[in-house]
Coordinates of C-alpha atoms and ligand atoms in Angstrom, one line a residue:
M1 CA -9.0 -15.8 -8.4
N2 CA -8.9 -17.6 -5.6
S3 CA -9.2 -16.1 -2.9
G4 CA -6.3 -15.8 -0.2
E5 CA -4.1 -16.3 -3.4
R6 CA -0.6 -15.4 -1.5
E7 CA 2.2 -15.0 -4.5
I8 CA 6.2 -14.4 -3.4
V9 CA 8.3 -12.8 -6.2
V10 CA 11.6 -12.3 -6.0
V11 CA 13.6 -9.9 -8.4
A12 CA 16.9 -8.7 -8.3
D13 CA 17.3 -6.0 -7.4
A14 CA 15.2 -2.4 -6.7
A15 CA 14.8 -1.1 -9.8
A16 CA 13.8 -4.4 -10.7
L17 CA 11.3 -4.3 -8.4
A18 CA 10.2 -0.9 -9.3
A19 CA 9.7 -2.6 -13.1
E20 CA 7.9 -5.6 -12.1
A21 CA 5.4 -3.0 -9.9
A22 CA 5.2 -1.0 -12.6
K23 CA 4.6 -3.7 -15.2
R24 CA 1.3 -4.8 -12.2
F25 CA 0.2 -1.6 -11.5
A26 CA -0.8 -1.1 -15.3
E27 CA -1.9 -4.7 -15.5
A28 CA -4.7 -3.9 -12.7
A29 CA -5.3 -0.3 -13.9
E30 CA -6.4 -2.0 -17.6
A31 CA -8.4 -5.2 -16.0
A32 CA -10.2 -2.8 -13.1
V33 CA -11.2 0.0 -16.5
G34 CA -11.9 -3.5 -18.7
R35 CA -14.2 -4.1 -15.6
A36 CA -15.9 -1.4 -13.7
G37 CA -14.7 1.2 -16.1
R38 CA -12.3 2.8 -13.5
F39 CA -9.5 2.1 -11.1
T40 CA -8.9 2.1 -7.4
V41 CA -5.9 2.1 -6.1
A42 CA -5.1 3.3 -2.4
L43 CA -1.1 4.5 -3.1
A44 CA 2.1 3.0 0.0
G45 CA 4.3 5.9 1.7
G46 CA 7.7 5.8 2.5
S47 CA 11.2 5.4 0.5
T48 CA 10.6 2.2 -1.4
P49 CA 8.0 3.2 -3.6
R50 CA 9.8 6.4 -4.8
R51 CA 11.0 4.2 -7.6
L52 CA 8.1 2.5 -9.0
Y53 CA 6.0 5.8 -9.0
E54 CA 8.8 7.6 -11.2
A55 CA 8.9 4.4 -13.8
L56 CA 4.6 5.4 -14.2
A57 CA 5.4 9.1 -14.7
M58 CA 7.4 7.7 -17.8
E59 CA 6.7 6.0 -20.8
P60 CA 5.3 3.3 -21.2
Y61 CA 3.3 3.9 -18.4
R62 CA 2.3 7.3 -18.6
S63 CA 0.3 6.7 -21.9
R64 CA -0.7 2.7 -21.1
V65 CA -2.0 4.0 -17.4
P66 CA -5.7 4.6 -18.2
W67 CA -5.3 8.0 -15.2
D68 CA -8.6 9.4 -16.6
R69 CA -10.0 6.8 -14.9
T70 CA -8.2 6.4 -11.8
H71 CA -9.0 7.2 -7.9
V72 CA -5.9 7.9 -5.7
F73 CA -6.0 7.2 -2.1
W74 CA -3.3 6.7 0.4
G75 CA -3.3 4.2 2.8
D76 CA -1.3 5.7 5.3
E77 CA 0.1 9.5 6.1
R78 CA 1.9 10.7 8.7
A79 CA 0.9 14.4 10.4
V80 CA 2.6 17.0 8.3
P81 CA 1.4 19.0 5.6
P82 CA 1.7 17.5 2.3
D83 CA 4.6 19.8 1.2
H84 CA 6.7 18.6 4.5
P85 CA 9.8 16.4 3.2
D86 CA 7.6 13.3 5.0
S87 CA 4.3 13.3 3.4
N88 CA 3.8 10.1 1.8
C89 CA 1.4 12.0 -0.5
G90 CA 4.3 14.8 -0.9
M91 CA 6.3 12.3 -2.1
A92 CA 3.7 10.5 -4.5
R93 CA 2.9 13.9 -6.3
T94 CA 6.5 15.4 -6.5
A95 CA 7.3 11.4 -7.9
L96 CA 3.9 11.0 -9.9
L97 CA 0.4 12.8 -9.8
V98 CA 2.4 16.1 -11.2
R99 CA 3.1 14.4 -14.6
V100 CA 0.3 12.5 -15.7
P101 CA -3.3 13.4 -16.5
I102 CA -4.9 12.2 -13.5
P103 CA -7.9 14.8 -12.7
P104 CA -7.4 16.6 -9.5
R105 CA -10.6 16.1 -8.1
Q106 CA -9.5 12.0 -8.3
V107 CA -6.9 12.5 -6.3
H108 CA -8.2 11.9 -3.0
R109 CA -5.6 13.1 -0.2
M110 CA -5.2 12.6 3.7
A111 CA -5.7 15.7 5.6
A112 CA -3.2 13.8 8.7
E113 CA -2.2 17.5 9.2
R114 CA -5.0 18.3 11.1
A115 CA -5.6 19.0 14.8
D116 CA -8.3 17.1 14.8
R117 CA -7.3 13.6 13.0
D118 CA -10.3 11.6 14.4
A119 CA -12.3 14.4 12.5
A120 CA -9.9 13.9 9.6
A121 CA -10.1 9.9 9.5
R122 CA -13.9 10.1 9.3
E123 CA -14.3 12.3 6.9
Y124 CA -11.6 10.4 4.6
E125 CA -13.8 7.5 5.3
A126 CA -16.8 9.1 4.0
G127 CA -14.5 10.8 1.0
I128 CA -13.7 6.6 -0.3
A129 CA -17.9 5.9 0.8
E130 CA -18.6 8.7 -2.2
V131 CA -16.3 6.8 -4.6
F132 CA -17.7 4.0 -4.0
A133 CA -21.5 4.7 -3.5
L134 CA -21.3 3.1 -0.4
P135 CA -23.1 4.2 3.4
P136 CA -20.2 5.2 5.5
G137 CA -19.3 2.5 8.5
G138 CA -20.8 -0.1 6.6
E139 CA -18.8 -2.9 4.5
P140 CA -15.9 -1.5 3.6
P141 CA -15.1 -1.2 -0.6
A142 CA -13.3 -3.4 -2.1
F143 CA -10.2 -1.2 -4.0
D144 CA -9.2 -2.4 -6.9
L145 CA -5.0 -2.8 -5.6
I146 CA -3.2 -1.3 -2.7
L147 CA 0.2 -0.7 -2.5
L148 CA 2.0 -1.6 0.8
G149 CA 5.2 -1.6 2.0
M150 CA 6.7 -3.4 5.3
G151 CA 8.7 -2.0 7.7
A152 CA 12.0 -4.2 9.4
D153 CA 9.1 -4.4 12.5
G154 CA 6.9 -6.2 10.4
H155 CA 4.4 -3.1 10.3
T156 CA 3.0 -2.3 7.3
A157 CA 0.3 1.0 6.5
S158 CA 0.5 2.6 9.6
L159 CA -0.3 -0.4 11.6
F160 CA 2.7 -1.2 14.1
P161 CA 2.8 -4.1 16.5
G162 CA 1.1 -3.3 19.9
T163 CA -0.9 -0.6 18.3
G164 CA -4.6 0.5 18.6
A165 CA -5.3 0.6 15.0
T166 CA -4.1 -3.4 14.4
R167 CA -7.5 -4.0 16.6
E168 CA -9.9 -2.0 14.6
T169 CA -12.5 -4.3 13.4
R170 CA -15.7 -2.1 12.1
R171 CA -13.6 1.7 11.0
W172 CA -11.9 1.8 7.4
V173 CA -9.7 4.8 8.3
V174 CA -8.3 5.7 12.0
R175 CA -6.3 7.9 14.0
N176 CA -3.3 5.7 15.4
H177 CA -0.9 6.6 17.9
V178 CA 2.7 4.9 17.2
P179 CA 4.6 5.5 20.7
T180 CA 7.8 4.3 18.7
H181 CA 8.3 7.6 16.6
N182 CA 6.1 9.2 19.0
A183 CA 4.0 10.7 16.1
D184 CA 0.2 10.0 15.6
R185 CA -1.0 8.8 11.7
L186 CA -3.8 8.3 9.9
T187 CA -4.0 4.4 7.9
F188 CA -6.3 2.2 6.6
T189 CA -7.1 -1.2 8.8
L190 CA -7.4 -4.6 8.6
P191 CA -10.8 -4.6 8.0
I192 CA -10.6 -1.9 4.4
L193 CA -7.3 -3.9 3.6
N194 CA -8.3 -7.3 3.6
R195 CA -10.9 -6.3 1.2
A196 CA -8.8 -5.0 -1.7
R197 CA -8.6 -7.1 -4.7
V198 CA -5.1 -7.5 -5.0
I199 CA -2.1 -6.0 -2.4
L200 CA 1.0 -5.7 -4.2
F201 CA 3.8 -6.2 -0.9
L202 CA 7.2 -3.5 -2.0
V203 CA 10.0 -4.8 0.2
S204 CA 13.8 -4.2 -0.6
G205 CA 16.8 -3.9 0.9
P206 CA 18.9 -6.2 3.5
D207 CA 17.0 -4.6 6.5
K208 CA 13.8 -6.1 5.9
A209 CA 15.2 -9.6 5.6
Q210 CA 14.7 -10.5 9.2
A211 CA 10.8 -9.8 8.9
L212 CA 10.3 -10.9 5.7
H213 CA 11.2 -14.1 6.7
D214 CA 9.8 -13.8 10.0
V215 CA 6.4 -12.9 8.2
L216 CA 5.9 -15.6 5.4
E217 CA 7.9 -18.5 7.0
G218 CA 7.9 -17.9 10.3
P219 CA 5.0 -19.2 13.1
P220 CA 2.2 -16.6 13.4
D221 CA 2.8 -13.9 15.4
P222 CA 0.4 -10.7 14.4
E223 CA 0.8 -8.7 17.2
R224 CA 4.3 -9.1 16.9
L225 CA 4.0 -8.7 13.0
P226 CA 0.8 -7.0 11.7
A227 CA 1.7 -7.4 7.8
Q228 CA 0.7 -11.2 8.7
R229 CA -2.7 -10.1 9.3
I230 CA -2.8 -9.0 5.4
R231 CA -5.0 -11.8 4.5
P232 CA -7.7 -10.6 1.9
S233 CA -10.7 -13.0 2.2
G234 CA -11.5 -12.9 -1.8
G235 CA -8.1 -11.4 -3.0
R236 CA -4.7 -11.5 -3.9
V237 CA -1.2 -10.8 -2.1
V238 CA 1.6 -10.8 -4.1
W239 CA 5.1 -10.0 -2.0
L240 CA 7.4 -8.9 -4.0
A241 CA 10.5 -8.4 -3.3
D242 CA 14.1 -7.2 -4.0
G243 CA 17.2 -10.0 -4.0
P244 CA 18.7 -8.9 -0.1
A245 CA 15.2 -8.7 1.4
A246 CA 14.5 -11.8 0.0
A247 CA 17.9 -13.4 1.6
G248 CA 16.3 -15.0 4.5
L249 CA 13.2 -17.0 2.8
A250 CA 14.1 -20.6 1.5
P251 CA 15.3 -21.7 -1.9
P252 CA 13.9 -20.4 -4.5
G253 CA 13.2 -16.9 -3.2
G254 CA 15.9 -16.9 -0.5
A255 CA 19.8 -17.2 -0.4
R256 CA 19.6 -18.9 -3.7
T257 CA 23.2 -22.0 -3.3
C258 CA 24.8 -22.0 -6.9
P259 CA 25.3 -25.2 -8.6
S260 CA 29.3 -25.4 -7.9
V261 CA 30.5 -25.7 -11.5
D262 CA 33.6 -28.2 -11.7
Ligands
6PG1 C1 5.1 4.8 6.0 C2 4.7 3.6 5.1 C3 4.7 2.3 5.8 C4 6.2 2.5 4.7 C5 7.2 1.3 5.8 C6 8.1 0.9 4.7 O1 3.7 6.0 6.1 O2 5.9 4.8 6.1 O3 3.2 3.1 4.7 O4 4.2 1.2 6.0 O5 5.5 1.4 3.5 O6 7.5 2.1 6.7 O7 8.9 2.0 4.4 P1 10.1 2.2 3.1 O8 9.6 2.4 2.5 O9 10.9 3.2 3.4 O10 10.8 1.4 3.8

């Protein structure tokens, strides 16, 4: 695997995006268990991944993914309890985790609803360190797979433009205040994101087309577009987008010019 590889995959629509992502999730899981005896994955939040999670809860993936060897984390979380409709953990639990045989002790929830979110971030980081048998605060671990979404403003995880978490260079997980949402989040930081073996972006819908073009084909502008900062040094970034989200990309991913048929 070359470091810093970037792959752009365009599929027809949201259903095809979920199917392709599920295939890649299962491949990553099988490779990780074959290599290290377990699979460590950080889930994305928002709405796009729901169809992926639902696909993973159904055959063939319910049987194919080694759930008993899988550790699930989250790349970010809103400051709400897990039973809140905005909870990333709640969404993944409903769509996937209650429907597959993953041991509960291997599901590592971000307690972003706690009043002391700085402490919650430090404790989440300590929990990651424990699973990876690393000293907290040192070199971040390399997740086998990190799923990420992207907002129409170019944010990813909860790294929003101009917010403090985008400038974190040492911590793995931090509290991040997001003025545009008037809310706190807990989020992975660039140091841990950019250690991943594989980052899989899931980008769907026409509202993402401009940002996807700007992130992938525009000039470097990482302050405005935090998703541009995702460049794992020893890993691979796969941008998986459906047709509407990829419409602004240069062919072959973008607006296809159908050959004229005489
Ligand atoms: C979150 C996510 C966030 C999300 C994007 C895209 O907690 O909201 O982590 O980064 O992936 O905002 O969200 P949609 O998939 O809903 O478009």
